[in-house]
Amino acid sequence: MFESLTDRFDTVFTRLRGRGRLTEADVDEALREIRLALLQADVNLKVVRDFVARVRDALVGIDLSTSLTPGQQVVKVVHDELRQILGGETLKVTYASRPPTVILLAGLQGAGKTTTAGKLAAWFKKREGRNPLLVGADLQRPAAVEQLKVLGAQAGVPVFSEQSDPVTVAKKGLAEAIRLGRDVLIVDTAGRLSIDAELMDEVRRVSETVEPHYTFLVIDAMTGQDAVATAEAFHRTLELDGVILTKIDGDARGGAALSVKEVVGRPIVFASTGEKQDEFELFHPDRMADRILGMGDVLTLIEKAEAHVDAAGAEEAMARMQEGRFSLEDFLDQMQQVKKMGSLSGLVGMMPGLPKELRNAEIDDNALGPIEAIIRSMTPQERRDPSIINGSRRLRIAKGSGTTTTDVNALLDRFKQMQVYMRQMAGMSGLGGRVARSAVRRNNKKAAKKSKKRGR
Amino acid sequence: MLTLIIVLIVVAVVLLSTATFLVTGRRRGRRLEAPPGRPPAPPVTRPTQPPRPTEAGPRAPPQPEIAEPAVAEPAVTEPAVAEPEVAEPEAAELEVLEGEPEVLERPRFRDRLGKARNLFSGYLTSVRGREKIDATTWDELEEALILADVGVDATAKMLDDLRSRVRKEGLTTPDALVDALKGDMVSLLEGDRELHLQSGVTNVWLFVGVNGVGKTTTIGKLGQRARRDGHSVVMAAGDTFRAAAADQLAMWAERVDAEVVRGNEGGDPGAVIFDAVQHAAAKKADLVLADTAGRLHTKVNLMEELKKVRRVAGREPGHVSEVLLVIDATTGQNGLVQAKQFADAVEVTGVVLTKLDGTAKGGIALAIASELGIPIKLVGLGEGAEDLVDFDAVEFVDALIDAD
């Protein structure tokens, strides 16, 4: 989501770092760029202004002219301020001593409240081992309750609703949760505009009725300048505990996330990363700051790896990489592991030190299908030693995988090139960002040439 | 742990570079046009079609056109036949509807925006009425436009043009300046605002957009309008993905006395729309309002699916006379990217700007209109069926920057 912001900051920082001395004009220029980058990312104008002012203030205290690495210092100040803005603890749900723990969702129309309610229910059930009850208090939008029922069924969570009014539904829902012994109650409400006094009053009454332990505002990541006004209004009415950011799998720059945190002082607690019910995660504000600053999100990556990847297998693969014996078979194995960890584009966003071209590459996970098909159409012997693949074998593989011989060649070429870098990379003790970077650049150039040859 | 990450990165890098190559190489070869005259699948009630697995795997990739031999009866829900359980949720809203007078004047921007404006008046109050144009004036103009989501680039361009106008025309007062700016903005918004209908064909108006912008609601409201204007309307529940989306549309259809054609949840949206066109043609209905599932413009598969839907909708006797991109007024700069992608995929003919009755000013529509030349045709100003009105550039601009 924050990729383009990352790129912009990267450019500014690179320029600053390269300077031996910084004049005031240089700093002004850098600040102007940062301001533009933030505004283009939909960060609220007022937030941007404060941010730039704070960075400037912090810089005044540093005598840049005498510093040996002035650029580095500006970068550090911006880092610190950005962390400040986005910062905050990751939500740790405290469950009520007398269940149920009540969660109220509110927001504008179309932000994704109902979908989020379903995802939240699934999260509580699957990740936290709780027994949630969903309450459909959106009696406004046609079929909203139907939608919630379908989502509840998917999550294996019961749904309560009836045709009365939202306050009554919420009240009965709470009673129902107690009766059934459900320990988490998630109340979905109708979308409403922050200036609709009547509806805002209604949601306040719902809130007073169920006395939620957590009140979350659901906000669309694509929201523009208005995010602040909306968040402030809901915060005044409901006392928010946090924000759930939806649709972050698009290419919106997510400025709303920064603005809201800054203005209402409440962190983003969850982010919805896709259309599937389990594409929903706790949000780690500090990690996101690192991600914006182009530092990757290694922590999340490691967590995912720990949860999904077979560590012993990876060790072995690594050893083989070092010895240059990493075969297509190993590759296939590791590919399966990677697939388990989620979408490729999501993973790439968390990797540190990847070049822009790769980070922003549009990756359709279905494109992995042909790769797998090609490898699976090879004999074990071919997988271990691709050099034996001659013309007729190639044709057979292409036919078997429903691809063309050009595709087979492309895969083999890539794999061969990468084997060289794999050895280098595996041999390094650190995260060999630079090597990967140059490898990929070279690769991309070759690909570009190739595609030109194909007449694209 | 480091080992894991390194292995991961290497594998991902190989995958990425190869996948990118294969995809780009492949796309070139794919035939975009379906062979003409081949009947599409009418799998509305196809029993073998599994419901779209919402939990497992991404949405199905766009399928090649497959001729299905089994011609199933399209599942047409007559408006009168609605499950009682489903009809009930309207209670709250019906009340609102009944409260309205029988013959409704379409509300104008001004009336509708009244309440919002009193609370959050435009950002330019302080500019007008001052003596002269100075640096502060320009700053405030810039601020007003950015806060209205017009965007940094579009704002800069507009203000540059304005500066040269100031020099050329010798404008001296902020009042004149603001008026000039408004004039510029109005002319940027010029375009063909008509909603086109061809006679002798079954017109299809296709609604596209990202998730949650209000496509289904817009169809409901527009259906009411079209019914009032004497059209016979069939609604096509092409959103087969979101849970209960078809129910939502069916309720609207019932409310406005239109017919609805729906398929299975998880079914092929193209087939649903094709059936709707067939049904409309058989019933001599002249307008099909076709809903589609919300999709992020970044999802390649789903955009391919949408292209296919558009092709299928245009098959005889169908004629796609409008492709309306629905955009939420709260959308920020991403709206421009959305519009570009959707326009590239399905030749968008107009924008419907929804939820303009909130505090958001919808300035992104200005950027869309000026940069991509896609006219704003309709505006959503409230939840009622009558709250969808024709776009009015002058009033839109007024509401965007002015206080009174």
GROMACS .gro file of C-alpha atoms in nm, chain A residues 14-205:
model
  192
   14THR     CA    1   1.938   0.926  -0.163
   15ARG     CA    2   1.985   1.280  -0.279
   16LEU     CA    3   2.042   1.407   0.074
   17ARG     CA    4   2.285   1.135   0.164
   18GLY     CA    5   2.500   1.212  -0.134
   19ARG     CA    6   2.570   1.566  -0.022
   20GLY     CA    7   2.883   1.660   0.165
   21ARG     CA    8   2.732   1.985   0.282
   22LEU     CA    9   2.374   2.092   0.311
   23THR     CA   10   2.256   2.445   0.256
   24GLU     CA   11   1.929   2.572   0.384
   25ALA     CA   12   1.802   2.558   0.029
   26ASP     CA   13   1.881   2.188   0.012
   27VAL     CA   14   1.683   2.125   0.324
   28ASP     CA   15   1.392   2.335   0.199
   29GLU     CA   16   1.394   2.141  -0.123
   30ALA     CA   17   1.390   1.811   0.062
   31LEU     CA   18   1.110   1.922   0.289
   32ARG     CA   19   0.908   2.041  -0.010
   33GLU     CA   20   0.947   1.699  -0.170
   34ILE     CA   21   0.844   1.525   0.146
   35ARG     CA   22   0.541   1.750   0.174
   36LEU     CA   23   0.442   1.670  -0.184
   37ALA     CA   24   0.494   1.301  -0.135
   38LEU     CA   25   0.273   1.299   0.172
   39LEU     CA   26   0.001   1.506   0.009
   40GLN     CA   27  -0.002   1.283  -0.295
   41ALA     CA   28  -0.042   0.993  -0.061
   42ASP     CA   29  -0.359   1.156   0.075
   43VAL     CA   30  -0.216   1.246   0.410
   44ASN     CA   31  -0.429   1.526   0.545
   45LEU     CA   32  -0.300   1.874   0.467
   46LYS     CA   33  -0.296   1.980   0.829
   47VAL     CA   34  -0.111   1.669   0.935
   48VAL     CA   35   0.144   1.725   0.661
   49ARG     CA   36   0.195   2.081   0.766
   50ASP     CA   37   0.255   1.984   1.129
   51PHE     CA   38   0.484   1.706   1.023
   52VAL     CA   39   0.701   1.930   0.807
   53ALA     CA   40   0.708   2.195   1.079
   54ARG     CA   41   0.824   1.940   1.335
   55VAL     CA   42   1.097   1.811   1.109
   56ARG     CA   43   1.211   2.166   1.047
   57ASP     CA   44   1.214   2.242   1.419
   58ALA     CA   45   1.416   1.935   1.491
   59LEU     CA   46   1.663   2.031   1.223
   60VAL     CA   47   1.711   2.379   1.365
   61GLY     CA   48   1.862   2.225   1.673
   62ILE     CA   49   2.125   2.051   1.466
   63ASP     CA   50   2.405   2.249   1.315
   64LEU     CA   51   2.401   2.093   0.974
   65SER     CA   52   2.687   2.300   0.841
   66THR     CA   53   2.933   2.145   1.083
   67SER     CA   54   2.804   1.795   1.056
   68LEU     CA   55   3.006   1.546   0.864
   69THR     CA   56   2.703   1.358   0.749
   70PRO     CA   57   2.430   1.619   0.729
   71GLY     CA   58   2.216   1.420   0.490
   72GLN     CA   59   2.214   1.126   0.724
   73GLN     CA   60   2.094   1.347   1.004
   74VAL     CA   61   1.801   1.482   0.806
   75VAL     CA   62   1.706   1.130   0.718
   76LYS     CA   63   1.718   1.032   1.081
   77VAL     CA   64   1.495   1.320   1.186
   78VAL     CA   65   1.239   1.228   0.922
   79HIS     CA   66   1.256   0.866   1.033
   80ASP     CA   67   1.194   0.956   1.392
   81GLU     CA   68   0.904   1.185   1.313
   82LEU     CA   69   0.741   0.932   1.087
   83ARG     CA   70   0.770   0.666   1.349
   84GLN     CA   71   0.613   0.909   1.589
   85ILE     CA   72   0.321   0.967   1.355
   86LEU     CA   73   0.258   0.605   1.273
   87GLY     CA   74   0.378   0.466   1.599
   88GLY     CA   75   0.180   0.296   1.866
   89GLU     CA   76   0.155  -0.045   2.010
   90THR     CA   77   0.013  -0.343   1.836
   91LEU     CA   78  -0.330  -0.423   1.975
   92LYS     CA   79  -0.336  -0.684   2.243
   93VAL     CA   80  -0.693  -0.776   2.311
   94THR     CA   81  -0.778  -0.780   2.679
   95TYR     CA   82  -1.077  -1.002   2.728
   96ALA     CA   83  -1.345  -0.894   2.967
   97SER     CA   84  -1.346  -1.072   3.300
   98ARG     CA   85  -1.720  -1.109   3.261
   99PRO     CA   86  -1.774  -1.220   2.901
  100PRO     CA   87  -1.865  -1.135   2.640
  101THR     CA   88  -1.600  -0.892   2.526
  102VAL     CA   89  -1.802  -0.652   2.315
  103ILE     CA   90  -1.670  -0.500   1.993
  104LEU     CA   91  -1.857  -0.230   1.806
  105LEU     CA   92  -1.783  -0.151   1.441
  106ALA     CA   93  -1.880   0.181   1.291
  107GLY     CA   94  -1.798   0.381   0.981
  108LEU     CA   95  -1.912   0.539   0.659
  109GLN     CA   96  -2.113   0.351   0.398
  110GLY     CA   97  -1.903   0.116   0.190
  111ALA     CA   98  -1.597   0.121   0.413
  112GLY     CA   99  -1.631  -0.254   0.457
  113LYS     CA  100  -1.788  -0.292   0.801
  114THR     CA  101  -1.990  -0.603   0.731
  115THR     CA  102  -1.703  -0.780   0.556
  116THR     CA  103  -1.477  -0.675   0.842
  117ALA     CA  104  -1.723  -0.808   1.098
  118GLY     CA  105  -1.704  -1.147   0.927
  119LYS     CA  106  -1.326  -1.136   0.914
  120LEU     CA  107  -1.299  -1.026   1.274
  121ALA     CA  108  -1.524  -1.312   1.382
  122ALA     CA  109  -1.305  -1.555   1.191
  123TRP     CA  110  -0.995  -1.400   1.347
  124PHE     CA  111  -1.126  -1.437   1.700
  125LYS     CA  112  -1.237  -1.790   1.635
  126LYS     CA  113  -0.937  -1.922   1.448
  127ARG     CA  114  -0.646  -1.723   1.583
  128GLU     CA  115  -0.764  -1.656   1.935
  129GLY     CA  116  -0.971  -1.965   1.991
  130ARG     CA  117  -1.274  -1.770   2.103
  131ASN     CA  118  -1.644  -1.819   2.043
  132PRO     CA  119  -1.779  -1.505   1.889
  133LEU     CA  120  -2.137  -1.406   1.815
  134LEU     CA  121  -2.208  -1.164   1.531
  135VAL     CA  122  -2.487  -0.913   1.569
  136GLY     CA  123  -2.634  -0.759   1.257
  137ALA     CA  124  -2.749  -0.412   1.358
  138ASP     CA  125  -2.733  -0.277   1.004
  139LEU     CA  126  -3.103  -0.271   0.928
  140GLN     CA  127  -3.058   0.010   0.680
  141ARG     CA  128  -2.888  -0.135   0.378
  142PRO     CA  129  -3.097  -0.393   0.199
  143ALA     CA  130  -2.964  -0.745   0.257
  144ALA     CA  131  -2.687  -0.636   0.493
  145VAL     CA  132  -2.804  -0.890   0.748
  146GLU     CA  133  -2.819  -1.157   0.478
  147GLN     CA  134  -2.461  -1.074   0.390
  148LEU     CA  135  -2.355  -1.102   0.751
  149LYS     CA  136  -2.529  -1.438   0.780
  150VAL     CA  137  -2.338  -1.572   0.481
  151LEU     CA  138  -2.011  -1.443   0.621
  152GLY     CA  139  -2.093  -1.584   0.964
  153ALA     CA  140  -2.160  -1.923   0.809
  154GLN     CA  141  -1.823  -1.909   0.633
  155ALA     CA  142  -1.651  -1.835   0.960
  156GLY     CA  143  -1.859  -2.086   1.148
  157VAL     CA  144  -1.990  -1.816   1.376
  158PRO     CA  145  -2.359  -1.768   1.462
  159VAL     CA  146  -2.533  -1.446   1.368
  160PHE     CA  147  -2.807  -1.274   1.562
  161SER     CA  148  -3.043  -1.018   1.415
  162GLU     CA  149  -3.409  -0.931   1.400
  163GLN     CA  150  -3.630  -0.675   1.238
  164SER     CA  151  -3.673  -0.417   1.509
  165ASP     CA  152  -3.434  -0.131   1.551
  166PRO     CA  153  -3.058  -0.126   1.591
  167VAL     CA  154  -3.062  -0.049   1.963
  168THR     CA  155  -3.300  -0.334   2.041
  169VAL     CA  156  -3.107  -0.572   1.818
  170ALA     CA  157  -2.785  -0.484   1.997
  171LYS     CA  158  -2.945  -0.530   2.336
  172LYS     CA  159  -3.097  -0.864   2.249
  173GLY     CA  160  -2.772  -0.966   2.084
  174LEU     CA  161  -2.588  -0.906   2.407
  175ALA     CA  162  -2.843  -1.107   2.601
  176GLU     CA  163  -2.818  -1.383   2.343
  177ALA     CA  164  -2.441  -1.392   2.375
  178ILE     CA  165  -2.468  -1.432   2.750
  179ARG     CA  166  -2.736  -1.696   2.714
  180LEU     CA  167  -2.529  -1.895   2.464
  181GLY     CA  168  -2.208  -1.839   2.655
  182ARG     CA  169  -2.031  -1.672   2.364
  183ASP     CA  170  -1.728  -1.483   2.484
  184VAL     CA  171  -1.689  -1.226   2.208
  185LEU     CA  172  -1.971  -1.013   2.068
  186ILE     CA  173  -1.914  -0.828   1.741
  187VAL     CA  174  -2.176  -0.567   1.656
  188ASP     CA  175  -2.200  -0.459   1.291
  189THR     CA  176  -2.375  -0.126   1.244
  190ALA     CA  177  -2.513   0.054   0.939
  191GLY     CA  178  -2.290   0.287   0.746
  192ARG     CA  179  -2.356   0.647   0.833
  193LEU     CA  180  -2.226   0.991   0.748
  194SER     CA  181  -2.056   1.172   1.029
  195ILE     CA  182  -2.280   1.475   0.975
  196ASP     CA  183  -2.603   1.281   0.998
  197ALA     CA  184  -2.697   1.384   1.350
  198GLU     CA  185  -2.985   1.140   1.378
  199LEU     CA  186  -2.787   0.835   1.279
  200MET     CA  187  -2.487   0.939   1.484
  201ASP     CA  188  -2.718   0.961   1.780
  202GLU     CA  189  -2.850   0.616   1.700
  203VAL     CA  190  -2.505   0.461   1.697
  204ARG     CA  191  -2.430   0.636   2.024
  205ARG     CA  192  -2.736   0.474   2.176
   0.00000   0.00000   0.00000
